GROMACS .gro file of C-alpha atoms in nm:
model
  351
    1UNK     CA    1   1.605  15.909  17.878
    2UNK     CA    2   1.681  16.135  18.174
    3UNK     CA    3   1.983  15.922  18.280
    4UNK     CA    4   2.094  15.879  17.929
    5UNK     CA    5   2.042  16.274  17.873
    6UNK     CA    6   2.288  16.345  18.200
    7UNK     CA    7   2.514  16.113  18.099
    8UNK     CA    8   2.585  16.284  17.789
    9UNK     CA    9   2.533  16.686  17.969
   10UNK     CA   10   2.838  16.578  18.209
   11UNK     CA   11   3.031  16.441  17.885
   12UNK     CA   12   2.957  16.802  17.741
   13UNK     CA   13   3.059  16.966  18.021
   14UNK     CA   14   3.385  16.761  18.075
   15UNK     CA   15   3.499  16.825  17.739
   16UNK     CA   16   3.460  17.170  17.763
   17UNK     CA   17   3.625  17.212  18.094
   18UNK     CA   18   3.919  17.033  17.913
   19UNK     CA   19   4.229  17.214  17.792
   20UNK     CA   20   4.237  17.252  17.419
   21UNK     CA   21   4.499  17.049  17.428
   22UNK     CA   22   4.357  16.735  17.570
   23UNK     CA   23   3.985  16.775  17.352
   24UNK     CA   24   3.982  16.628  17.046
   25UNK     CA   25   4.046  16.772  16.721
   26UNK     CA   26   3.699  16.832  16.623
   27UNK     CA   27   3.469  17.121  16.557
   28UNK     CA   28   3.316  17.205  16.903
   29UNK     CA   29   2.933  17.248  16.646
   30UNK     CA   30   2.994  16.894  16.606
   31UNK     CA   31   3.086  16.757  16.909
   32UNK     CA   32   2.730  16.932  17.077
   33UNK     CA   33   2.550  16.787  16.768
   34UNK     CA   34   2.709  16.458  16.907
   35UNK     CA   35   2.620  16.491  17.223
   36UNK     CA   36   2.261  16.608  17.180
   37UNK     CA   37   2.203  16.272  16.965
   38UNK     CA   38   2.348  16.058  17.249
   39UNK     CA   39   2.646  15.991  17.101
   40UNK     CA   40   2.859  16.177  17.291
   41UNK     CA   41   2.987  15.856  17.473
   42UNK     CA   42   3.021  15.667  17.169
   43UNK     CA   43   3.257  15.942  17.017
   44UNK     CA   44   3.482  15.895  17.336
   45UNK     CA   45   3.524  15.540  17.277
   46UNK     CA   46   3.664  15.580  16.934
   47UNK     CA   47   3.893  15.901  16.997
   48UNK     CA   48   4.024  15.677  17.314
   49UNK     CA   49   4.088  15.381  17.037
   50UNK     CA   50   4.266  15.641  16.823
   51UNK     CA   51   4.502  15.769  17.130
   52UNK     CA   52   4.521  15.412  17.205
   53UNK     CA   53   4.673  15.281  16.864
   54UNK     CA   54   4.885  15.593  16.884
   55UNK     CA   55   5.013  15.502  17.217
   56UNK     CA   56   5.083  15.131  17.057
   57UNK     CA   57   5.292  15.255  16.774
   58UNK     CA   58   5.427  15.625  16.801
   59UNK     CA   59   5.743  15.635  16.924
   60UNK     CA   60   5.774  16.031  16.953
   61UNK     CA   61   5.624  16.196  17.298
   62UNK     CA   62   5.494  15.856  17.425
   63UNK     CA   63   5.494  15.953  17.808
   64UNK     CA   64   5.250  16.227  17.691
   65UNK     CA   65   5.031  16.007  17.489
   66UNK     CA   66   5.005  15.771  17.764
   67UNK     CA   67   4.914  16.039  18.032
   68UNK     CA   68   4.670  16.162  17.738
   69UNK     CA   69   4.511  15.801  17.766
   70UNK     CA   70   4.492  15.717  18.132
   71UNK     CA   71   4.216  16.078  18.125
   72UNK     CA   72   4.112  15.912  17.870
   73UNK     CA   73   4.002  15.614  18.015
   74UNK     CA   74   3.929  15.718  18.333
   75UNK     CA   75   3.677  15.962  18.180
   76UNK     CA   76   3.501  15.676  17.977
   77UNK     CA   77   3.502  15.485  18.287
   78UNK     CA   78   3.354  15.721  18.534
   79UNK     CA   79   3.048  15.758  18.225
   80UNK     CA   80   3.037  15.398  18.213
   81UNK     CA   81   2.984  15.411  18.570
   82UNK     CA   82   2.700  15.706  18.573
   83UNK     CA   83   2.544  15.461  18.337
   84UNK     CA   84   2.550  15.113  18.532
   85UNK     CA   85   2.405  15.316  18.808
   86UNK     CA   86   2.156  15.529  18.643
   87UNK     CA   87   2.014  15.338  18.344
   88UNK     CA   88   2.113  14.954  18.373
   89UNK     CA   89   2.049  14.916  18.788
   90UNK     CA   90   1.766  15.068  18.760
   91UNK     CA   91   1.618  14.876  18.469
   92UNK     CA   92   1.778  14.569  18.649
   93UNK     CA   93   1.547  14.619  18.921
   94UNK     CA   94   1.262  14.638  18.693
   95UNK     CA   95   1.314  14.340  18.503
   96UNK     CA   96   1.370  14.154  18.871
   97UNK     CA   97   1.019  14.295  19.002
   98UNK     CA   98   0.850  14.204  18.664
   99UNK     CA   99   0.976  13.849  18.681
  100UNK     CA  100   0.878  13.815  19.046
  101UNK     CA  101   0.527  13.947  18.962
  102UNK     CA  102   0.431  13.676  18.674
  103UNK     CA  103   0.627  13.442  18.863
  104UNK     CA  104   0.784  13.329  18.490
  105UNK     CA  105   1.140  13.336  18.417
  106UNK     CA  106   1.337  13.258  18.124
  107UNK     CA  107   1.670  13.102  18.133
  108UNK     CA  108   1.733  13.382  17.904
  109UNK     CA  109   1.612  13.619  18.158
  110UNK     CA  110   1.778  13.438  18.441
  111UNK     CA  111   2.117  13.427  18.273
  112UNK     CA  112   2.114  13.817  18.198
  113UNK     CA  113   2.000  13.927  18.543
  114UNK     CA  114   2.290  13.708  18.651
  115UNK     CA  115   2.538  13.888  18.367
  116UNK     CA  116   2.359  14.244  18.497
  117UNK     CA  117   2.436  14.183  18.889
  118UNK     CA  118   2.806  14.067  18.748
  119UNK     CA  119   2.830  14.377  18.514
  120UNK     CA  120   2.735  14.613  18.825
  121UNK     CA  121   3.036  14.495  19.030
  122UNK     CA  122   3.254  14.515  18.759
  123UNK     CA  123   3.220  14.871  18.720
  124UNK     CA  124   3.301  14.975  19.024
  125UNK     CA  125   3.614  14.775  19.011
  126UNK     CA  126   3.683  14.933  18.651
  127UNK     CA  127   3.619  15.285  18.826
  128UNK     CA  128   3.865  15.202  19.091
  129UNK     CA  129   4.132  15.047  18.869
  130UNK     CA  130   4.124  15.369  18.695
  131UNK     CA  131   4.146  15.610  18.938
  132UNK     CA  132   4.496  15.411  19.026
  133UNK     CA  133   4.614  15.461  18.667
  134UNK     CA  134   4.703  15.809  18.752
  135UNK     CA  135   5.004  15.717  19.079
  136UNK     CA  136   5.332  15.794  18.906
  137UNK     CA  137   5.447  15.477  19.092
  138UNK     CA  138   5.201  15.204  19.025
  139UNK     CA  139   5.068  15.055  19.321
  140UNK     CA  140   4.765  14.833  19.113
  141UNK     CA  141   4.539  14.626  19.185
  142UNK     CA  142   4.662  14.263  19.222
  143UNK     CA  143   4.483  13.996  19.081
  144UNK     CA  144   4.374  13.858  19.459
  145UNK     CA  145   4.323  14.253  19.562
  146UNK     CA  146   4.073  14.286  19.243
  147UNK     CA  147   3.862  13.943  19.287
  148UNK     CA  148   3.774  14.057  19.667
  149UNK     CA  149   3.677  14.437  19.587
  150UNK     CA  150   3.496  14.239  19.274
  151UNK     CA  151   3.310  14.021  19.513
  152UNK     CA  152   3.265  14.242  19.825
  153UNK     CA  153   3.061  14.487  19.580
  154UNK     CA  154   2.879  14.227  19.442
  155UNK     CA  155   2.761  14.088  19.803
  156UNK     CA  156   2.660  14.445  19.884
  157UNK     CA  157   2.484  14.499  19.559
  158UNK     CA  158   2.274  14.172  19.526
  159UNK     CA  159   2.074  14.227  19.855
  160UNK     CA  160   2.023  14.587  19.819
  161UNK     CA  161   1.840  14.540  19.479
  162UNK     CA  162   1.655  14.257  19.530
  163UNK     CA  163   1.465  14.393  19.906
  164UNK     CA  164   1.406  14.708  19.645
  165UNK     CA  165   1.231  14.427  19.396
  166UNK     CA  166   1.043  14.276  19.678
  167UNK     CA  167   0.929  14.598  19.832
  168UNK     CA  168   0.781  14.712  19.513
  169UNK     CA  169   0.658  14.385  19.470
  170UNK     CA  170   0.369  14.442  19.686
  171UNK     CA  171   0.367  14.839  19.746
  172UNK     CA  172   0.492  14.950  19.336
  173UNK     CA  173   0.380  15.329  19.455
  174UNK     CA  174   0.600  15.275  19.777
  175UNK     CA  175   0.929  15.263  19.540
  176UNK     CA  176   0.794  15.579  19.369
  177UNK     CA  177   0.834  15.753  19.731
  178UNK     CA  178   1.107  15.538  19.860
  179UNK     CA  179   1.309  15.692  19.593
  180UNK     CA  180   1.313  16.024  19.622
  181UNK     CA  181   1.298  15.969  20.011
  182UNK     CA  182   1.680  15.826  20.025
  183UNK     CA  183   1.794  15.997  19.716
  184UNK     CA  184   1.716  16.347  19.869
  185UNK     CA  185   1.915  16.242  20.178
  186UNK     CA  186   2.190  16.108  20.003
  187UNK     CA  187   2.197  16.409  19.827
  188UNK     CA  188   2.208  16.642  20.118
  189UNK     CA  189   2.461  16.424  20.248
  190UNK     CA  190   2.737  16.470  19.912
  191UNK     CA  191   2.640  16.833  19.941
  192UNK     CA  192   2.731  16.880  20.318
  193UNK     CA  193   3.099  16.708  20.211
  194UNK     CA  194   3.175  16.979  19.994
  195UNK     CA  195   3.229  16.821  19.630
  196UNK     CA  196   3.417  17.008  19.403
  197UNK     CA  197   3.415  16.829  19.110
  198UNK     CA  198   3.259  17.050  18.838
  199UNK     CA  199   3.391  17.384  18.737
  200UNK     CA  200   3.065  17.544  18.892
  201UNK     CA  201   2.786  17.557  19.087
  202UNK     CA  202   2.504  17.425  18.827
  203UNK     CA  203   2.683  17.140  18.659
  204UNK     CA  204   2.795  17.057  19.053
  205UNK     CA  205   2.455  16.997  19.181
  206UNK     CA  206   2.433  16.756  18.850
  207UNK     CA  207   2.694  16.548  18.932
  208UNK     CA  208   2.577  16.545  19.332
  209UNK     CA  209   2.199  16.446  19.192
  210UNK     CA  210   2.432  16.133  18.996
  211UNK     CA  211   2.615  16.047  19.289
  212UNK     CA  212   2.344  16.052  19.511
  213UNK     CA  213   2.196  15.791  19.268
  214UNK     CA  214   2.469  15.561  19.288
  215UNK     CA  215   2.462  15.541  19.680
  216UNK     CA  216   2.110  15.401  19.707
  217UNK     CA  217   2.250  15.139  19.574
  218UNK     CA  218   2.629  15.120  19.654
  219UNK     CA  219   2.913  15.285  19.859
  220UNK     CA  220   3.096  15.564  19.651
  221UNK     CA  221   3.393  15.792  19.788
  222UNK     CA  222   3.325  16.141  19.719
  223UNK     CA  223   3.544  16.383  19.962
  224UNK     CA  224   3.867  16.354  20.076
  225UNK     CA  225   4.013  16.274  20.356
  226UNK     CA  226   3.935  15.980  20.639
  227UNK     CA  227   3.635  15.748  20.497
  228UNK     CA  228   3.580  15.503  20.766
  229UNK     CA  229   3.328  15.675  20.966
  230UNK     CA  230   3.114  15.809  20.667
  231UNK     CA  231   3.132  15.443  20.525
  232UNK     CA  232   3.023  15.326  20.933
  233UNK     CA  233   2.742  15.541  20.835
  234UNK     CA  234   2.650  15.467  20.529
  235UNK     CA  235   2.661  15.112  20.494
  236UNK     CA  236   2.447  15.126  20.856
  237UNK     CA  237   2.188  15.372  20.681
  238UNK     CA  238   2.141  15.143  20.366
  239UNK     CA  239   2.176  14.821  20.623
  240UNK     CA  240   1.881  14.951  20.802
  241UNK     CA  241   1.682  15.065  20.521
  242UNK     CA  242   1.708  14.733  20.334
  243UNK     CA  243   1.637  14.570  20.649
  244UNK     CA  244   1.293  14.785  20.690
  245UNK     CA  245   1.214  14.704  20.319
  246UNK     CA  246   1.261  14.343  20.325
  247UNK     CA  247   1.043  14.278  20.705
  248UNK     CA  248   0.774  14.558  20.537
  249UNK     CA  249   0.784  14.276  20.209
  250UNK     CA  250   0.725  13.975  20.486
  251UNK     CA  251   0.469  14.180  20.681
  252UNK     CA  252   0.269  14.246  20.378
  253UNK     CA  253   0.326  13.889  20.186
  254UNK     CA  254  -0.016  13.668  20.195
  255UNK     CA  255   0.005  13.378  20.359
  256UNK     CA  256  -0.067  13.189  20.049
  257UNK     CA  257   0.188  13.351  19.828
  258UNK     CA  258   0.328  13.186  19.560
  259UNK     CA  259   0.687  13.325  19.606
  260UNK     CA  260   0.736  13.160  19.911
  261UNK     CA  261   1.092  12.981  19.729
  262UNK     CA  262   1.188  13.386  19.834
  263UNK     CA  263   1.163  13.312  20.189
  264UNK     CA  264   1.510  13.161  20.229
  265UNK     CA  265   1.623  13.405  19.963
  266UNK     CA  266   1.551  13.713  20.189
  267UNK     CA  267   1.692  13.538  20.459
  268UNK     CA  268   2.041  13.479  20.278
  269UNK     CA  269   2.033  13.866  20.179
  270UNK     CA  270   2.130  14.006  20.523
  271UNK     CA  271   2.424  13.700  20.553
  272UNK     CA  272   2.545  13.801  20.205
  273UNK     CA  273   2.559  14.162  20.281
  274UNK     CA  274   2.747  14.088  20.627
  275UNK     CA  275   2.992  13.892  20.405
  276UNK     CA  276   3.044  14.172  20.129
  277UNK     CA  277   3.121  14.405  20.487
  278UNK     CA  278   3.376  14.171  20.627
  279UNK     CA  279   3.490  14.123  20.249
  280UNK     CA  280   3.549  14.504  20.224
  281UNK     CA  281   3.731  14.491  20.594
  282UNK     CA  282   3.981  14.196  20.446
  283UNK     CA  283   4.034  14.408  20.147
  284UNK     CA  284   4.188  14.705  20.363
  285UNK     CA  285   4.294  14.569  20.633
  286UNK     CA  286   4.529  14.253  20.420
  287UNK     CA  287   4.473  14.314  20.012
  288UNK     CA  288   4.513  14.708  20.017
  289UNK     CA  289   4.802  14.801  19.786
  290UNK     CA  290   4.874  15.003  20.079
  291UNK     CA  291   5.021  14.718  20.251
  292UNK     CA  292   5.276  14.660  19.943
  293UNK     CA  293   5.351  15.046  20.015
  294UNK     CA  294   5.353  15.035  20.336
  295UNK     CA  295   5.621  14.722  20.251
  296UNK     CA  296   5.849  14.907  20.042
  297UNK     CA  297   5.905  15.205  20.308
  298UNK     CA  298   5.613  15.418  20.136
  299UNK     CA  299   5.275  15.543  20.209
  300UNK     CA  300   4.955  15.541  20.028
  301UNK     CA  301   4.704  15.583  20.235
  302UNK     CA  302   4.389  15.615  20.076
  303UNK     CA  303   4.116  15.476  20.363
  304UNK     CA  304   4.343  15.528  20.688
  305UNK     CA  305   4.435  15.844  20.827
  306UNK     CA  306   4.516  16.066  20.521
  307UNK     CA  307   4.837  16.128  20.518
  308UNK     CA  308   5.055  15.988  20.178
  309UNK     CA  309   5.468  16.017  20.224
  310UNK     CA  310   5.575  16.098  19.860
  311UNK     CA  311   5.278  15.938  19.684
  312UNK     CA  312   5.277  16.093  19.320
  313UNK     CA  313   5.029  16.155  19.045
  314UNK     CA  314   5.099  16.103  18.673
  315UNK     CA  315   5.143  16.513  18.518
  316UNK     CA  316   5.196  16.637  18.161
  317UNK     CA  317   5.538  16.854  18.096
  318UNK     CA  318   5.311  17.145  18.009
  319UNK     CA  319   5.271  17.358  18.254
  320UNK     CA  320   4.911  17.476  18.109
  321UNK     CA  321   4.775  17.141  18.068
  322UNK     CA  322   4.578  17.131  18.410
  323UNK     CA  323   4.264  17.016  18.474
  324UNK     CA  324   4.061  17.068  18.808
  325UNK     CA  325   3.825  16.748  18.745
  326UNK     CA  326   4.127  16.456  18.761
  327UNK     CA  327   4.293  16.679  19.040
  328UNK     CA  328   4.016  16.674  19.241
  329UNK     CA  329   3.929  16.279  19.192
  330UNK     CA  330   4.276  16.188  19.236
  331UNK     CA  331   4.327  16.415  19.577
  332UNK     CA  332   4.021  16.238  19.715
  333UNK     CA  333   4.120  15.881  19.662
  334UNK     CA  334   4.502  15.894  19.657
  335UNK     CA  335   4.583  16.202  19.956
  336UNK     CA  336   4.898  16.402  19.839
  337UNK     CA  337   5.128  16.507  20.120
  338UNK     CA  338   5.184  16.838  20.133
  339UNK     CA  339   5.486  16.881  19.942
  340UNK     CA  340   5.360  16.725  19.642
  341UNK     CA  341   4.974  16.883  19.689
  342UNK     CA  342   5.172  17.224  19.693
  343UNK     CA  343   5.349  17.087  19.366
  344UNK     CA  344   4.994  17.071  19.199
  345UNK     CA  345   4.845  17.373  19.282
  346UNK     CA  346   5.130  17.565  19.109
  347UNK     CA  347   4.974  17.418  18.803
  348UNK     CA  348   5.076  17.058  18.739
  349UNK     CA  349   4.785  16.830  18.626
  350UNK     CA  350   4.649  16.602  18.806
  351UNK     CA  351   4.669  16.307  18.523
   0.00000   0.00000   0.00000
């Protein structure tokens, strides 16, 4: 209820950070009524399907519309993402300890933690896709470039979760400290990079308490400028805290435990996380669309050192229609150079 309840606060706040133009043409009474009965997110979906079939048929102002629909999208997917990571990983978690505890599992059960781990990965890649909707030139994902990002998250996902599982297998009060343990550093840790996301400081500390969230259990970009060294230390933090939880799971296992099929499953979990690391390292270093950039004479440098030769983001006509939230996402993954990131602050949107 918490997560759900956040979910729909930042989906308030959004919307009302929006300019008039770009909310939708409903009372603002009734769009708080929405929101306070948790269907806030709903109501996005259809006003996206109504831009949508507008952007399908009108002919009149359809570079508008179809700016209108990439914020849009990106906004549904960035709450579909808040809720993979706050609601549905957690409760994946769950279900995985409870089955591991009565040591029953129905195929039922087995094929939706399977469809669970799958629908995990695929929001990050959703998230990611979207964030690339807004280049004025579009450098996308291909089809290769979006199977390894797909599969490098899930690698780095799986093992994560299931040494969580296991720890609270044996030690279920242990999670209830673990918790807040690495969520309160991963917290500090957004806050010393300096988001500025929200339009202030309140509803900024909620979307650092949701981030932090996400990164005890996956990798998510949150400043701008160079990430390899804060990924070097991130994915060594969580490699070393899995690691702890999964030898404090063997130290602790009886001898004549009934799980011991998990044996060779724990030992497969640090292998597959190596792999989703040197999957991650193929993606940027080969399957980038930076290297098609870098190709065609350009530069999009979104991982490397920072800099972006006339990299562009998609902008309405209006001068008015800005909005600090896209500009600020965009900026971090997609570096302007410093023509164009003089271009926006003279009031161009960033979508």
């Amino acid at each position: 209820a918490a997560a759900s309840a956040a979910a729909q606060a930042c989906s308030w706040l959004w919307l009302r950070s929006d300019p008039p133009a770009l909310r939708p043409a409903v009372p603002v009474a009734l769009l708080a009524a929405l929101h306070l009965l948790q269907l806030g997110f709903f109501f996005r979906c259809l006003h996206a399907l109504k831009v949508g079939w507008k952007v399908c048929w009108a002919k009149a102002e359809e570079e508008d519309e179809q700016r209108h629909m990439a914020f849009l999208s990106h906004d549904i997917s960035m709450l579909r993402l808040f809720e993979t990571f706050l609601e549905n990983t957690p409760q994946l978690t769950l279900l995985l300890y409870v089955i591991l505890r009565t040591n029953k599992a129905e195929l039922s059960q087995g094929l939706g933690i399977g469809t669970s781990f799958l629908c995990v990965s695929w929001s990050l890649l959703d998230y990611h896709q979207s964030l690339r909707s807004f280049l004025q030139d579009k450098y996308e994902l291909s089809l290769g470039s979006s199977i390894i990002y797909f599969l490098w998250n899930l690698f780095l996902i799986c093992p994560r979760i299931l040494v969580v599982a296991l720890f609270a297998l044996l030690w279920p009060y242990g999670v209830a400290l673990h918790f807040p343990l690495v969520w309160l550093a991963m917290f500090l840790w957004v806050s010393l990079q300096g988001t500025e996301f929200m339009e202030s400081s309140g509803p900024e500390q909620l979307y650092r308490a949701m981030v932090a969230v996400i990164l005890y259990f996956s990798w998510f970009n949150v400043a701008q400028g160079r990430t390899l060294y804060r990924s070097i230390i991130y994915h060594g933090f969580i490699l070393v805290d899995s690691t702890l939880l999964a030898l404090a799971w063997l130290w602790g296992r009886a001898p004549s435990e009934e799980h011991s099929y998990l044996l060779p499953v724990v030992s497969a979990a640090l292998p597959c996380y190596l792999l989703g690391l040197g999957l991650r390292v193929t993606y940027y270093k080969w399957l980038h669309p930076n290297m098609q950039v870098q190709q065609e004479g350009g530069s999009d440098e979104v991982d490397a050192s920072g800099r972006s030769d006339g990299l562009e983001f998609r902008s309405f006509l209006e001068p008015d229609l800005v909005n600090r939230r896209m500009q600020w996402l965009a900026q971090t993954q997609f570096p302007l150079s410093q023509p164009a990131r003089q271009h926006f602050l003279n009031g161009t949107a960033a979508v």
